[in-house]
Amino acid sequence: MPRSAKQWCEHCQKHISQQRANEHWAFLFNPYTTARLPSGSTTASEAPGNYENTEYWNEPFNDEEAFLPEDNHLPNPAHLQNIRAWVEDGDEDEDLMDMDGWTTRELDDKDESDSEDEEEDFDWDGFVRRYCVSSGNLSPEDRLGAAFEQEASAATLAEYDLAICRAFAYKLTTHTTDRAFAKTPYAFPRHPSQLPLPKLDGIRSRVTALSGVVPRLFDCCPNSCCAYTGRHADLDTCPYCHGKRFRANGKPRKQFTYIPLIPRLQAFTRSTDMVEKMQYRAREHKHKAGHLNDIFDGTTYRKLHRRHVHINHTPLPHKYFEDERDCALGLSTDGFAPHKCRKKTAWPLIIFNYNLPPDICFHVEHILSLGVIPGPKKPHDIDSFLWPLLEELSLLARGVCAYDVLNNVIFSLRAYLIAVFGDIPAVSMLMHMKGHNAKSPCRMCSISGVAGPDSRTYYVPLNRKWNIGDDDGNNIIQAYDPHSLPMHTHADLLAQAAEVQAATSNMQAERLSRAYGIKEIPALSFLNSLIFPTSFPYDFMHLIWENLVKNLILHWTSDFKGLDEGSESYTLGKAVWEAIGSETAASGATIPSAFAEMWSFWTMYLGPVLLHKCLGKKYYDHFLLLVKLLTKCLQFEITTEEVNEIRMGFIEWIQKYEKYYYQYSAGRVSACPLTIHALLHIANSIEVMGPLWCYWAFPMERYCGSLQPAIRSRHYPYRSLDRYVLETAQLSQIKLRYNVCEELKLGPSKVNQPQGSSVLKSDSAIILCPPKAQSKQDHLSAGLVTAVCAALVTRFDSRNITIRVVRKHFQSAHVEVWGCIRQVDSEEGETIRASHVGGIASEDSRDATFVQYEAYVDLHARKKNHRRKMVLQQFYGQLERIIVVSFSDPDACRVLRVSAGEEICLAGIRSCKLDNKQPLRDVDMYFYSSTGALDVIGIESIQCLMGRVKNRNKTGWL
């Protein structure tokens, strides 16, 4: 491999590489200290700020010290003298150019004699001693950077740079091809007085310079078995598939693009908007005993608070999360098929920032992508791809230099990885577990598996009394108590991994790994913030919607692994399933689009209605028990009492499942896969890691969906993914560094006000949307006017105003009738329509007119001479009209005691008559057969939008 040219460095007083010379040259002008990482990689640019070589890069992979450097690699204060001398001896008229020569910044001119005088008068050694304090691992030059950082954080993009970024954002967000983008200057020419935008290569170059995000490129196996890092750094062939690392011309055959994490976290602290949002963990979230509403309420986070940070078994003076600005991170990965086929997969690595509020924490724009492990195969050694992340997390555990824009101080930024999640194959790969191929297949407990008919997969029924011994003739436990499973501990699991790794032969290692379920020491175990295995919870999404529910349906259709119904009778006929399918399809017209169309929706809402009286009673009750448990699990806030109910409920459900479907038969043991057993660990995961939404895979699936349109080439899909992920990170960095989020959004806000709409004056969270009735006389019948006046009387009840007085002044009131409202108390908002205002709905539209509402009811209404007893009750009905009433007549305002122009918004709802028998009341679903009287209530009494499912002449409420 050819060596790069050497260059004389005034700082080092010797010839060094061009890369390191550039780094020293730009040191004083770097807004924050560069975290120096090993250089076993090549960069995509020759920009200054790349990482230096360190000696520990080539240490053995299984040596603990190889993962974590012994010093923090921040600049030594003693170097200040050399740096000062280097700057003073530099050329006076030297300019500091960025990598593409777009901007220049001249050094201040100084007279040489003045520099000499300053050196005599200034006590540099005393300055170093005074500012070299121990807290925060910050050097004096870092602490002096606050003034510069304050000025830099207020920097704005030039208009020309902003135009470049807009063009770049347009191409990136619309996935425009390079050829189509080249035509945009001709389709949308700039004004003759404006400079033309550069071509695409120039735009990309400028964006890289503005963002400061420079990727690190690591050579990897052509089949993605491993990356050439750590113990593989000096290899020329893959140790797994024996593929060659280099081409004949000396260039690598394939590379893994890693996007550094530290610069992006540092950029967060320099953005006022982002810093305010990231205060959620320390200031907004309040732990309440007995309640779990975030990952910070789990026992893992609570225990970390009381522990000192350890690196390489060495305790550091600071504790976890003792600084309000410390970041809590989560890591996730999953297999992603670029062409929607499972033959070739790529593996995105993404980071979640738990310091952000829960409502935006998992948004795609806030996900920090580290890169995509290229396919076509699943990585054999994923630790080699995680190597650069482990290095950065080691530095972040000690603290890296960052600027707090709110307090205008330089501080030591720290971040800790506290959760790792994904589906079972992904987490098994990260933990180096064998999964269902091991005799101990569960990563949470050491329950022994039972070999299935294929003898390669192990199943985990609780009751296996028919089994008298294992393959070696040893007696095994014939029944496990689900209340006290043999749980794995951090120490025991890693001790087993060490024993496997210390095996003297491959055969012995395979035998031990098959017995223990773990293959070797995972690299993530060197992060002291992770606790094995509790920091790796089971993913609820894949566990339930991708496995459990589908397997139940396969049981009901006799298609589950060739098993019939045995001694039970739970199979549904083909005609029944065709009817259920037709009713599921028909429900699309009565289900608002606000509801998700997926397995979860079918299970929670459609299944209980469509399976009613189709399944046998005990199987249907068993299914309803599952729905109740899932409803509790999906709550955003959950109490410890509900966690105990979930624990006991899943124990009951699994015991009945084994009775109905497994039937305690050796020939049916395949009915008890690991995904059934894992339900027993859901309650424990909630206690340890918080509610399930904190670590489920929905954000990962959404992120993978955003990558799909970025693949422009079937021959080079991984290059397309690398470029898209990198450019997305660069665009996000520019938005933060220059506060141009709105300018680069390239579109209206999600909560935009439709044309012809009006914001309700009494409640700004409600927007009145078209259609609007042209004539109120067509809608205000005598009966409706009476109902409206009666509703106004209840609103004026404390003022002793009769319905006669209200009816008198109602004639002079201003009345508007609307056909749609939109609640904008969230990003998306909820749109509810009125059935009697506007045209007839088209065939492909959805019915969004049924609502749930609350109203006070007098329990003694039919009892004479009884005092009123008002009770708030829930009702369901169809919204017919939205009526807005305001009074402007002075006499009416005086009598009714309302302000002139005050808007009173009422809803006319046709109530539904619920049946007396409600078999689904426990899951909040109700049957009705007809509609009843018209209720006119305040618009604020509407609770939510509802959907309906038609089922044999009845309608099930959702």
PDB file of N, CA, C and O in Angstrom, residues 36 68 391 661 694 955:
ATOM      1  N   ARG A  36      -9.961  11.670  19.983  1.00  0.00           N
ATOM      2  CA  ARG A  36      -8.992  10.960  19.157  1.00  0.00           C
ATOM      3  C   ARG A  36      -9.196   9.458  19.268  1.00  0.00           C
ATOM      4  O   ARG A  36      -9.104   8.882  20.337  1.00  0.00           O
ATOM      5  N   LEU A  68     -10.849  -0.502  25.946  1.00  0.00           N
ATOM      6  CA  LEU A  68     -11.005   0.761  26.636  1.00  0.00           C
ATOM      7  C   LEU A  68      -9.647   1.390  26.882  1.00  0.00           C
ATOM      8  O   LEU A  68      -8.830   0.844  27.618  1.00  0.00           O
ATOM      9  N   GLU A 391     -15.385   2.420  21.152  1.00  0.00           N
ATOM     10  CA  GLU A 391     -14.340   3.417  21.428  1.00  0.00           C
ATOM     11  C   GLU A 391     -14.952   4.753  21.814  1.00  0.00           C
ATOM     12  O   GLU A 391     -14.527   5.404  22.784  1.00  0.00           O
ATOM     13  N   TYR A 661     -53.184 -26.420  23.435  1.00  0.00           N
ATOM     14  CA  TYR A 661     -52.492 -26.599  22.161  1.00  0.00           C
ATOM     15  C   TYR A 661     -51.314 -27.569  22.245  1.00  0.00           C
ATOM     16  O   TYR A 661     -51.080 -28.340  21.325  1.00  0.00           O
ATOM     17  N   CYS A 694     -40.586   1.901  25.469  1.00  0.00           N
ATOM     18  CA  CYS A 694     -39.230   2.448  25.540  1.00  0.00           C
ATOM     19  C   CYS A 694     -38.232   1.631  24.731  1.00  0.00           C
ATOM     20  O   CYS A 694     -37.130   2.128  24.425  1.00  0.00           O
ATOM     21  N   THR A 955     -73.017  -4.188  15.419  1.00  0.00           N
ATOM     22  CA  THR A 955     -71.816  -3.398  15.196  1.00  0.00           C
ATOM     23  C   THR A 955     -70.998  -3.360  16.470  1.00  0.00           C
ATOM     24  O   THR A 955     -71.521  -3.001  17.526  1.00  0.00           O
TER      25      THR A 955
END
